[in-house]
Amino acid sequence: MRDRYDYLIVGAGLSGLVLAERLGSLGRSCLVVERRNHIGGNCHDRKDRNGLFYHVYGPHYFRTNSELVRAYLSRFTKWQDAKYRVNVFTRGTYWSFPVNLGTFRQFSRNPAATEDDFKAYLARSAVPIAAPANSKEAILASVGSELYELFYKGYTEKQWGRPAEALDASVCRRIPIHTGLDERYFRDEFQALPRQGYDPMFQAILEASGADLRLETDHRDVVRLVRHRHLIYSGPLDEYFDCRFGPLPYRTARYALEEIGEAGVPAGGFVQPVLQVNYPGPEAFTRTVELKHVTGQVSRSSNLVREFPAEYRPCESDPNYPIPGPESDSLAARYRELAEREPGVTFIGRLAQYRYLNMDQVVGAALHTFEKLRDAAT
Ligand code: UDP
């Protein structure tokens, strides 16, 4: 570590690493500081004792419609095409999900139901709400109360610790609804995982950046010791300002890995029918992920990661999600206003922008921010 850098970058997640690499390509010197003991932020993955990948902080299914983002990341990894298939388990049944004609056939107990039958059902059941103000209204307006109760209500309450009424409409709208037999969870053109995992991809980005890295380091411990021309901050927005307006709400989760040896894996090679199973019922967890469905790894063993949502408490856990809704909107806006006026600092990423961004959006934003920094010659 030197005593002077062009950029001090707080956080070695997607935003921080992409910016370090881009700035490094111009010959700028960067120091990346990271509180955790690894890079990659919440996209971090590892291999279990049997050599099978798992996502340490819950599933990170890469997908994008952006050619720019895809081309950029493809410099650092090869890809494994992935079909992200999700079921919901409730009332003793695995349901096709997101809601599609297959789900309706199960729900109506009519395997011959057609797309027109389903559309007629939706026309009858959907609640006429012109401009849904929250996630409950958004789902009621698209599928009606029966499917809302079955798939969304319980899951959302568990996931967020609040009812769907308290969340922005955009939260539940992340999931598409198909009237045909399409079972894709996402509609993006490109859906794939880094073939060797996220970690080697992040290592390659870091290596290309030429940046210095300090793990297990709080930026507050170095910010005064290391001279820098500009700070790039990807930590929690409120924390940067010492929570002066009060804390912003975040949601987090605990992820429990189960390594399953040969004896525990049924003959078909998998312990659950698809990659991800969602649980809207009384279980304490929201979903289980069996990553082997999409990594291309062939093994008699398997693993599951079970996700237990939890309230975020500073110092006890890391925040995963901002909570978009009326509870946080005006507070987040006040912090964002402060951030815009903060000289010599760029705020970037899910936590520092306090926005529920996907991975490709984060990479896209980092590439865009790089151009602004370059043009401003900061
Ligand atoms: N959701 C739900 N039931 C499901 C799946 C999702 O109610 O079976 C809602 C829930 O509120 C969730 C949101 O849709 O937080 C977005 O789901 P997504 O799978 O995109 O969540 P993420 O993977 O970002 O945690």
Coordinates of C-alpha atoms and ligand atoms in Angstrom, one line a residue:
M1 CA 0.0 0.0 0.0
R2 CA 1.3 3.4 -0.9
D3 CA 0.5 6.7 0.8
R4 CA -1.0 8.3 -2.4
Y5 CA -3.4 7.0 -5.0
D6 CA -5.5 8.6 -7.7
Y7 CA -8.6 6.7 -6.5
L8 CA -9.6 5.2 -3.2
I9 CA -12.3 2.6 -4.0
V10 CA -14.5 1.5 -1.1
G11 CA -15.9 -2.0 -1.7
A12 CA -14.5 -4.8 -3.9
G13 CA -17.9 -5.8 -5.3
L14 CA -18.9 -5.5 -8.9
S15 CA -19.0 -1.7 -9.0
G16 CA -15.6 -1.3 -7.3
L17 CA -13.8 -3.9 -9.3
V18 CA -15.1 -2.8 -12.7
L19 CA -14.2 0.8 -11.9
A20 CA -10.7 -0.2 -10.7
E21 CA -10.1 -2.1 -13.9
R22 CA -11.4 0.7 -16.2
L23 CA -9.4 3.4 -14.4
G24 CA -6.4 1.1 -14.2
S25 CA -6.6 0.8 -18.0
L26 CA -5.9 4.6 -18.2
G27 CA -2.9 4.2 -15.9
R28 CA -4.7 5.6 -12.9
S29 CA -3.6 4.2 -9.5
C30 CA -6.3 2.7 -7.4
L31 CA -6.5 1.3 -3.9
V32 CA -9.5 -1.0 -3.2
V33 CA -10.5 -1.5 0.4
E34 CA -13.0 -4.2 1.4
R35 CA -14.4 -4.9 4.8
R36 CA -14.9 -8.6 4.1
N37 CA -12.1 -11.2 3.6
H38 CA -12.9 -11.8 0.0
I39 CA -13.6 -9.8 -3.2
G40 CA -16.8 -10.1 -5.3
G41 CA -19.3 -8.7 -2.7
N42 CA -22.5 -10.7 -2.6
C43 CA -21.8 -12.4 -5.9
H44 CA -19.1 -14.3 -4.2
D45 CA -19.1 -18.1 -4.9
R46 CA -17.1 -21.0 -3.6
K47 CA -16.8 -24.7 -4.1
D48 CA -18.0 -27.1 -1.4
R49 CA -16.1 -30.1 -0.2
N50 CA -17.2 -32.1 -3.2
G51 CA -16.0 -29.5 -5.6
L52 CA -19.5 -28.2 -6.4
F53 CA -20.1 -24.5 -6.7
Y54 CA -22.5 -22.6 -4.5
H55 CA -23.4 -19.0 -4.1
V56 CA -22.4 -17.9 -0.6
Y57 CA -24.9 -15.0 -0.4
G58 CA -27.8 -16.4 -2.3
P59 CA -28.4 -17.0 -5.9
H60 CA -26.8 -14.6 -8.4
Y61 CA -28.2 -15.5 -11.8
F62 CA -26.4 -13.5 -14.4
R63 CA -28.5 -12.2 -17.3
T64 CA -28.5 -9.2 -19.5
N65 CA -29.9 -7.5 -22.6
S66 CA -26.9 -5.3 -22.8
E67 CA -24.3 -6.2 -25.4
L68 CA -21.9 -3.7 -23.8
V69 CA -22.1 -5.4 -20.4
R70 CA -21.8 -8.9 -21.9
A71 CA -18.8 -7.9 -24.1
Y72 CA -17.1 -6.3 -21.2
L73 CA -17.4 -9.2 -18.8
S74 CA -16.6 -11.7 -21.5
R75 CA -13.0 -10.3 -21.5
F76 CA -12.7 -11.9 -18.0
T77 CA -14.6 -15.2 -18.3
K78 CA -16.1 -17.8 -20.5
W79 CA -19.8 -18.6 -19.9
Q80 CA -21.9 -21.6 -19.2
D81 CA -25.4 -21.1 -20.7
A82 CA -28.0 -21.4 -18.0
K83 CA -31.7 -22.0 -17.9
Y84 CA -32.9 -20.6 -14.6
R85 CA -35.9 -22.7 -13.7
V86 CA -37.9 -22.0 -10.6
N87 CA -40.7 -23.9 -8.9
V88 CA -42.9 -22.9 -6.0
F89 CA -43.6 -25.5 -3.3
T90 CA -46.8 -25.0 -1.4
R91 CA -49.9 -27.0 -0.5
G92 CA -47.8 -30.2 -1.0
T93 CA -47.1 -29.5 -4.7
Y94 CA -44.4 -28.2 -6.9
W95 CA -45.9 -25.5 -9.0
S96 CA -44.7 -24.2 -12.3
F97 CA -43.4 -20.6 -11.8
P98 CA -43.4 -17.8 -12.6
V99 CA -47.2 -17.9 -13.2
N100 CA -47.8 -19.2 -16.7
L101 CA -50.3 -21.5 -18.5
G102 CA -48.7 -24.5 -16.9
T103 CA -49.4 -23.0 -13.4
F104 CA -53.0 -22.3 -14.4
R105 CA -53.4 -25.9 -15.6
Q106 CA -52.3 -27.1 -12.2
F107 CA -54.3 -24.5 -10.4
S108 CA -57.5 -25.2 -12.3
R109 CA -56.9 -28.9 -12.3
N110 CA -57.5 -28.9 -16.0
P111 CA -54.5 -30.2 -17.9
A112 CA -56.2 -29.2 -21.2
A113 CA -56.8 -25.6 -20.3
T114 CA -55.7 -23.2 -23.1
E115 CA -54.1 -19.8 -23.2
D116 CA -57.5 -18.4 -24.0
D117 CA -59.0 -20.1 -20.9
F118 CA -56.2 -18.6 -18.8
K119 CA -56.7 -15.1 -20.3
A120 CA -60.4 -15.4 -19.6
Y121 CA -59.6 -16.3 -16.0
L122 CA -57.3 -13.3 -15.7
A123 CA -59.9 -11.0 -17.2
R124 CA -62.3 -12.2 -14.5
S125 CA -59.9 -12.2 -11.6
A126 CA -57.6 -9.3 -12.1
V127 CA -58.6 -6.4 -9.9
P128 CA -59.0 -3.2 -11.9
I129 CA -56.4 -0.9 -10.5
A130 CA -55.3 1.6 -13.0
A131 CA -52.0 2.6 -11.3
P132 CA -50.9 0.1 -8.7
A133 CA -49.3 1.9 -5.8
N134 CA -47.5 -1.1 -4.2
S135 CA -46.5 -4.7 -4.8
K136 CA -49.8 -6.1 -3.6
E137 CA -51.8 -3.9 -5.9
A138 CA -49.4 -4.7 -8.8
I139 CA -50.1 -8.5 -8.4
L140 CA -53.8 -8.1 -7.8
A141 CA -54.0 -6.0 -10.9
S142 CA -52.3 -8.6 -13.0
V143 CA -53.5 -12.0 -11.7
G144 CA -56.1 -11.4 -9.0
S145 CA -56.2 -12.5 -5.4
E146 CA -56.2 -16.3 -5.6
L147 CA -52.8 -16.4 -7.3
Y148 CA -51.6 -13.5 -5.2
E149 CA -52.4 -15.5 -2.0
L150 CA -50.9 -18.7 -3.3
F151 CA -47.6 -17.4 -4.5
Y152 CA -46.8 -13.9 -3.5
K153 CA -48.3 -12.9 -0.1
G154 CA -46.5 -15.3 2.2
Y155 CA -43.2 -15.2 0.3
T156 CA -43.1 -11.4 0.2
E157 CA -43.9 -11.1 3.9
K158 CA -41.1 -13.5 4.8
Q159 CA -38.6 -12.1 2.4
W160 CA -39.1 -8.4 3.4
G161 CA -40.5 -8.7 6.9
R162 CA -43.3 -6.4 5.8
P163 CA -46.5 -6.9 3.8
A164 CA -46.5 -6.5 0.0
E165 CA -48.6 -3.3 0.5
A166 CA -45.5 -1.7 2.1
L167 CA -43.3 -2.3 -1.0
D168 CA -42.9 -0.5 -4.2
A169 CA -44.9 -2.1 -7.1
S170 CA -41.5 -2.7 -8.9
V171 CA -40.5 -5.3 -6.3
C172 CA -43.1 -8.0 -7.2
R173 CA -43.1 -6.9 -10.8
R174 CA -39.5 -8.2 -11.1
I175 CA -41.1 -11.6 -11.9
P176 CA -42.8 -11.9 -15.2
I177 CA -46.3 -13.4 -15.7
H178 CA -46.7 -15.5 -18.9
T179 CA -50.1 -16.5 -20.4
G180 CA -48.4 -19.1 -22.6
L181 CA -46.2 -22.1 -21.5
D182 CA -43.1 -20.0 -21.1
E183 CA -41.4 -20.9 -17.8
R184 CA -38.4 -18.6 -18.0
Y185 CA -37.9 -16.6 -14.8
F186 CA -36.2 -13.9 -16.7
R187 CA -36.7 -12.6 -20.2
D188 CA -33.2 -11.4 -20.9
E189 CA -31.5 -12.4 -24.1
F190 CA -28.3 -13.6 -22.4
Q191 CA -28.6 -15.9 -19.4
A192 CA -25.4 -17.6 -18.3
L193 CA -23.0 -18.1 -15.4
P194 CA -19.2 -17.6 -15.5
R195 CA -18.0 -21.1 -16.4
Q196 CA -15.3 -21.3 -13.7
G197 CA -17.4 -19.4 -11.2
Y198 CA -17.7 -15.7 -10.3
D199 CA -14.5 -15.7 -8.1
P200 CA -12.0 -16.4 -11.0
M201 CA -13.8 -13.7 -13.0
F202 CA -13.4 -11.2 -10.2
Q203 CA -9.8 -12.2 -9.8
A204 CA -9.2 -11.6 -13.5
I205 CA -10.8 -8.2 -13.3
L206 CA -8.7 -7.3 -10.2
E207 CA -5.5 -8.5 -11.8
A208 CA -6.2 -6.5 -15.0
S209 CA -6.8 -3.4 -12.9
G210 CA -3.3 -3.4 -11.3
A211 CA -5.0 -2.0 -8.2
D212 CA -3.8 -2.6 -4.7
L213 CA -6.3 -4.4 -2.5
R214 CA -6.7 -4.3 1.2
L215 CA -9.2 -6.9 2.6
E216 CA -10.7 -6.8 6.1
T217 CA -10.2 -3.1 6.0
D218 CA -12.7 -0.4 7.0
H219 CA -12.4 2.6 4.7
R220 CA -12.6 4.9 7.8
D221 CA -9.3 3.5 8.9
V222 CA -7.5 4.4 5.7
V223 CA -9.3 7.4 4.3
R224 CA -7.2 9.8 6.3
L225 CA -3.9 7.9 5.9
V226 CA -4.0 7.5 2.2
R227 CA -4.0 10.6 0.0
H228 CA -6.3 10.3 -3.0
R229 CA -7.7 12.5 -5.7
H230 CA -11.2 11.0 -5.7
L231 CA -13.2 8.5 -3.6
I232 CA -15.5 5.9 -5.1
Y233 CA -17.9 4.6 -2.5
S234 CA -20.0 1.5 -2.8
G235 CA -20.9 0.9 0.8
P236 CA -24.3 1.6 2.4
L237 CA -25.4 5.2 1.6
D238 CA -26.6 6.1 5.1
E239 CA -23.4 4.8 6.7
Y240 CA -21.2 7.2 4.7
F241 CA -23.1 10.1 6.3
D242 CA -23.0 8.5 9.8
C243 CA -26.8 7.9 9.5
R244 CA -27.3 11.6 10.3
F245 CA -31.0 11.5 9.2
G246 CA -31.5 8.1 10.8
P247 CA -30.8 4.6 9.4
L248 CA -32.1 3.5 6.0
P249 CA -33.9 0.1 6.2
Y250 CA -32.1 -2.9 4.5
R251 CA -33.0 -6.5 4.4
T252 CA -30.5 -9.3 4.7
A253 CA -30.5 -13.1 4.9
R254 CA -28.7 -16.1 6.4
Y255 CA -27.6 -18.7 3.9
A256 CA -27.2 -22.3 5.1
L257 CA -25.2 -24.7 2.9
E258 CA -26.1 -28.4 2.9
E259 CA -23.5 -30.6 1.3
I260 CA -25.2 -33.8 0.1
G261 CA -23.1 -36.9 -0.4
E262 CA -23.9 -39.6 -3.0
A263 CA -26.1 -41.5 -0.5
G264 CA -28.4 -38.6 -0.1
V265 CA -28.9 -37.8 -3.8
P266 CA -31.6 -39.7 -5.7
A267 CA -30.8 -41.7 -8.8
G268 CA -31.6 -38.8 -11.1
G269 CA -28.7 -36.9 -9.7
F270 CA -30.6 -34.0 -8.1
V271 CA -32.3 -33.4 -4.8
Q272 CA -34.9 -31.0 -6.0
P273 CA -36.7 -30.9 -9.4
V274 CA -35.3 -27.5 -10.6
L275 CA -32.6 -25.0 -9.8
Q276 CA -34.6 -23.0 -7.3
V277 CA -37.6 -23.8 -5.2
N278 CA -39.5 -21.0 -3.5
Y279 CA -41.5 -21.5 -0.3
P280 CA -44.3 -19.1 0.3
G281 CA -45.6 -21.2 3.3
P282 CA -44.8 -21.3 7.0
E283 CA -41.2 -22.5 6.6
A284 CA -38.7 -20.0 8.0
F285 CA -36.8 -20.0 4.7
T286 CA -37.8 -18.5 1.4
R287 CA -35.9 -20.6 -1.1
T288 CA -33.6 -23.5 -1.7
V289 CA -31.1 -23.4 -4.6
E290 CA -29.4 -26.5 -6.1
L291 CA -26.8 -24.8 -8.3
K292 CA -25.7 -28.0 -10.0
H293 CA -28.7 -27.7 -12.2
V294 CA -27.0 -24.9 -14.1
T295 CA -23.2 -25.1 -13.6
G296 CA -22.7 -28.0 -16.0
Q297 CA -20.9 -29.9 -13.2
V298 CA -21.4 -33.6 -13.3
S299 CA -21.3 -35.3 -9.9
R300 CA -23.0 -37.9 -7.8
S301 CA -23.1 -35.4 -4.9
S302 CA -25.0 -32.2 -4.7
N303 CA -25.6 -29.2 -2.5
L304 CA -28.4 -26.9 -1.5
V305 CA -28.3 -23.4 -0.1
R306 CA -31.3 -22.5 2.0
E307 CA -32.1 -18.8 2.5
F308 CA -33.4 -17.4 5.8
P309 CA -34.4 -13.8 5.5
A310 CA -33.5 -11.5 8.3
E311 CA -33.6 -7.9 9.5
Y312 CA -30.4 -6.1 8.9
R313 CA -28.5 -5.0 12.0
P314 CA -25.3 -3.0 11.4
C315 CA -22.2 -4.7 12.7
E316 CA -24.0 -8.1 12.9
S317 CA -24.5 -8.8 9.2
D318 CA -24.1 -7.2 5.8
P319 CA -27.0 -5.6 4.1
N320 CA -28.2 -7.3 0.9
Y321 CA -31.3 -5.4 -0.3
P322 CA -32.5 -1.8 -0.1
I323 CA -36.2 -1.9 0.7
P324 CA -38.0 0.1 -1.9
G325 CA -41.2 1.6 -0.6
P326 CA -42.8 4.6 1.1
E327 CA -40.9 3.8 4.4
S328 CA -37.6 4.5 2.7
D329 CA -38.3 6.7 -0.3
S330 CA -38.1 10.2 1.2
L331 CA -35.2 9.2 3.5
A332 CA -33.2 7.7 0.6
A333 CA -33.9 10.9 -1.4
R334 CA -32.5 13.0 1.3
Y335 CA -29.3 11.0 1.5
R336 CA -29.0 10.9 -2.3
E337 CA -29.2 14.7 -2.3
L338 CA -26.4 14.8 0.2
A339 CA -24.4 12.4 -2.0
E340 CA -24.8 14.5 -5.1
R341 CA -23.4 17.4 -3.2
E342 CA -20.5 15.6 -1.7
P343 CA -17.3 16.9 -3.4
G344 CA -14.7 14.4 -4.7
V345 CA -16.9 11.3 -4.1
T346 CA -18.8 9.1 -6.5
F347 CA -21.5 6.8 -5.0
I348 CA -22.1 3.6 -6.9
G349 CA -23.8 0.2 -6.6
R350 CA -26.8 -1.3 -4.9
L351 CA -26.0 -0.1 -1.4
A352 CA -24.6 3.3 -2.2
Q353 CA -27.3 4.3 -4.6
Y354 CA -29.9 2.5 -2.4
R355 CA -31.5 0.9 -5.5
Y356 CA -32.6 -2.7 -6.1
L357 CA -30.2 -3.1 -9.0
N358 CA -29.4 -6.3 -10.9
M359 CA -25.8 -7.4 -11.6
D360 CA -25.8 -6.2 -15.2
Q361 CA -27.3 -2.9 -14.2
V362 CA -24.4 -2.5 -11.7
V363 CA -21.8 -3.3 -14.4
G364 CA -23.5 -0.9 -16.9
A365 CA -23.6 1.9 -14.3
A366 CA -19.9 1.3 -13.5
L367 CA -19.0 1.5 -17.1
H368 CA -21.0 4.7 -17.5
T369 CA -19.5 6.2 -14.4
F370 CA -16.1 5.5 -15.7
E371 CA -16.8 7.5 -18.8
K372 CA -18.0 10.4 -16.7
L373 CA -14.9 10.3 -14.5
R374 CA -12.6 10.0 -17.6
D375 CA -14.2 12.9 -19.3
A376 CA -14.1 15.0 -16.2
A377 CA -10.5 13.9 -15.8
T378 CA -10.9 13.5 -12.0
Ligands
UDP1 N1 -41.8 -13.1 -5.1 C1 -42.9 -13.8 -4.5 N2 -42.9 -15.1 -4.7 C2 -42.0 -15.8 -5.3 C3 -40.9 -15.1 -5.9 C4 -40.8 -13.8 -5.7 O1 -43.7 -13.2 -3.9 O2 -42.1 -17.1 -5.4 C5 -41.7 -11.6 -4.9 C6 -41.0 -11.3 -3.6 O3 -41.5 -10.1 -3.0 C7 -39.6 -11.1 -4.1 C8 -39.8 -10.4 -5.4 O4 -41.0 -11.0 -5.9 O5 -38.8 -10.3 -3.2 C9 -38.7 -10.4 -6.4 O6 -38.3 -11.8 -6.6 P1 -36.8 -12.2 -7.1 O7 -36.8 -13.6 -7.3 O8 -36.4 -11.3 -8.2 O9 -35.9 -11.8 -5.8 P2 -34.3 -11.8 -5.6 O10 -33.8 -12.9 -6.4 O11 -33.8 -10.4 -6.1 O12 -34.2 -11.9 -4.1

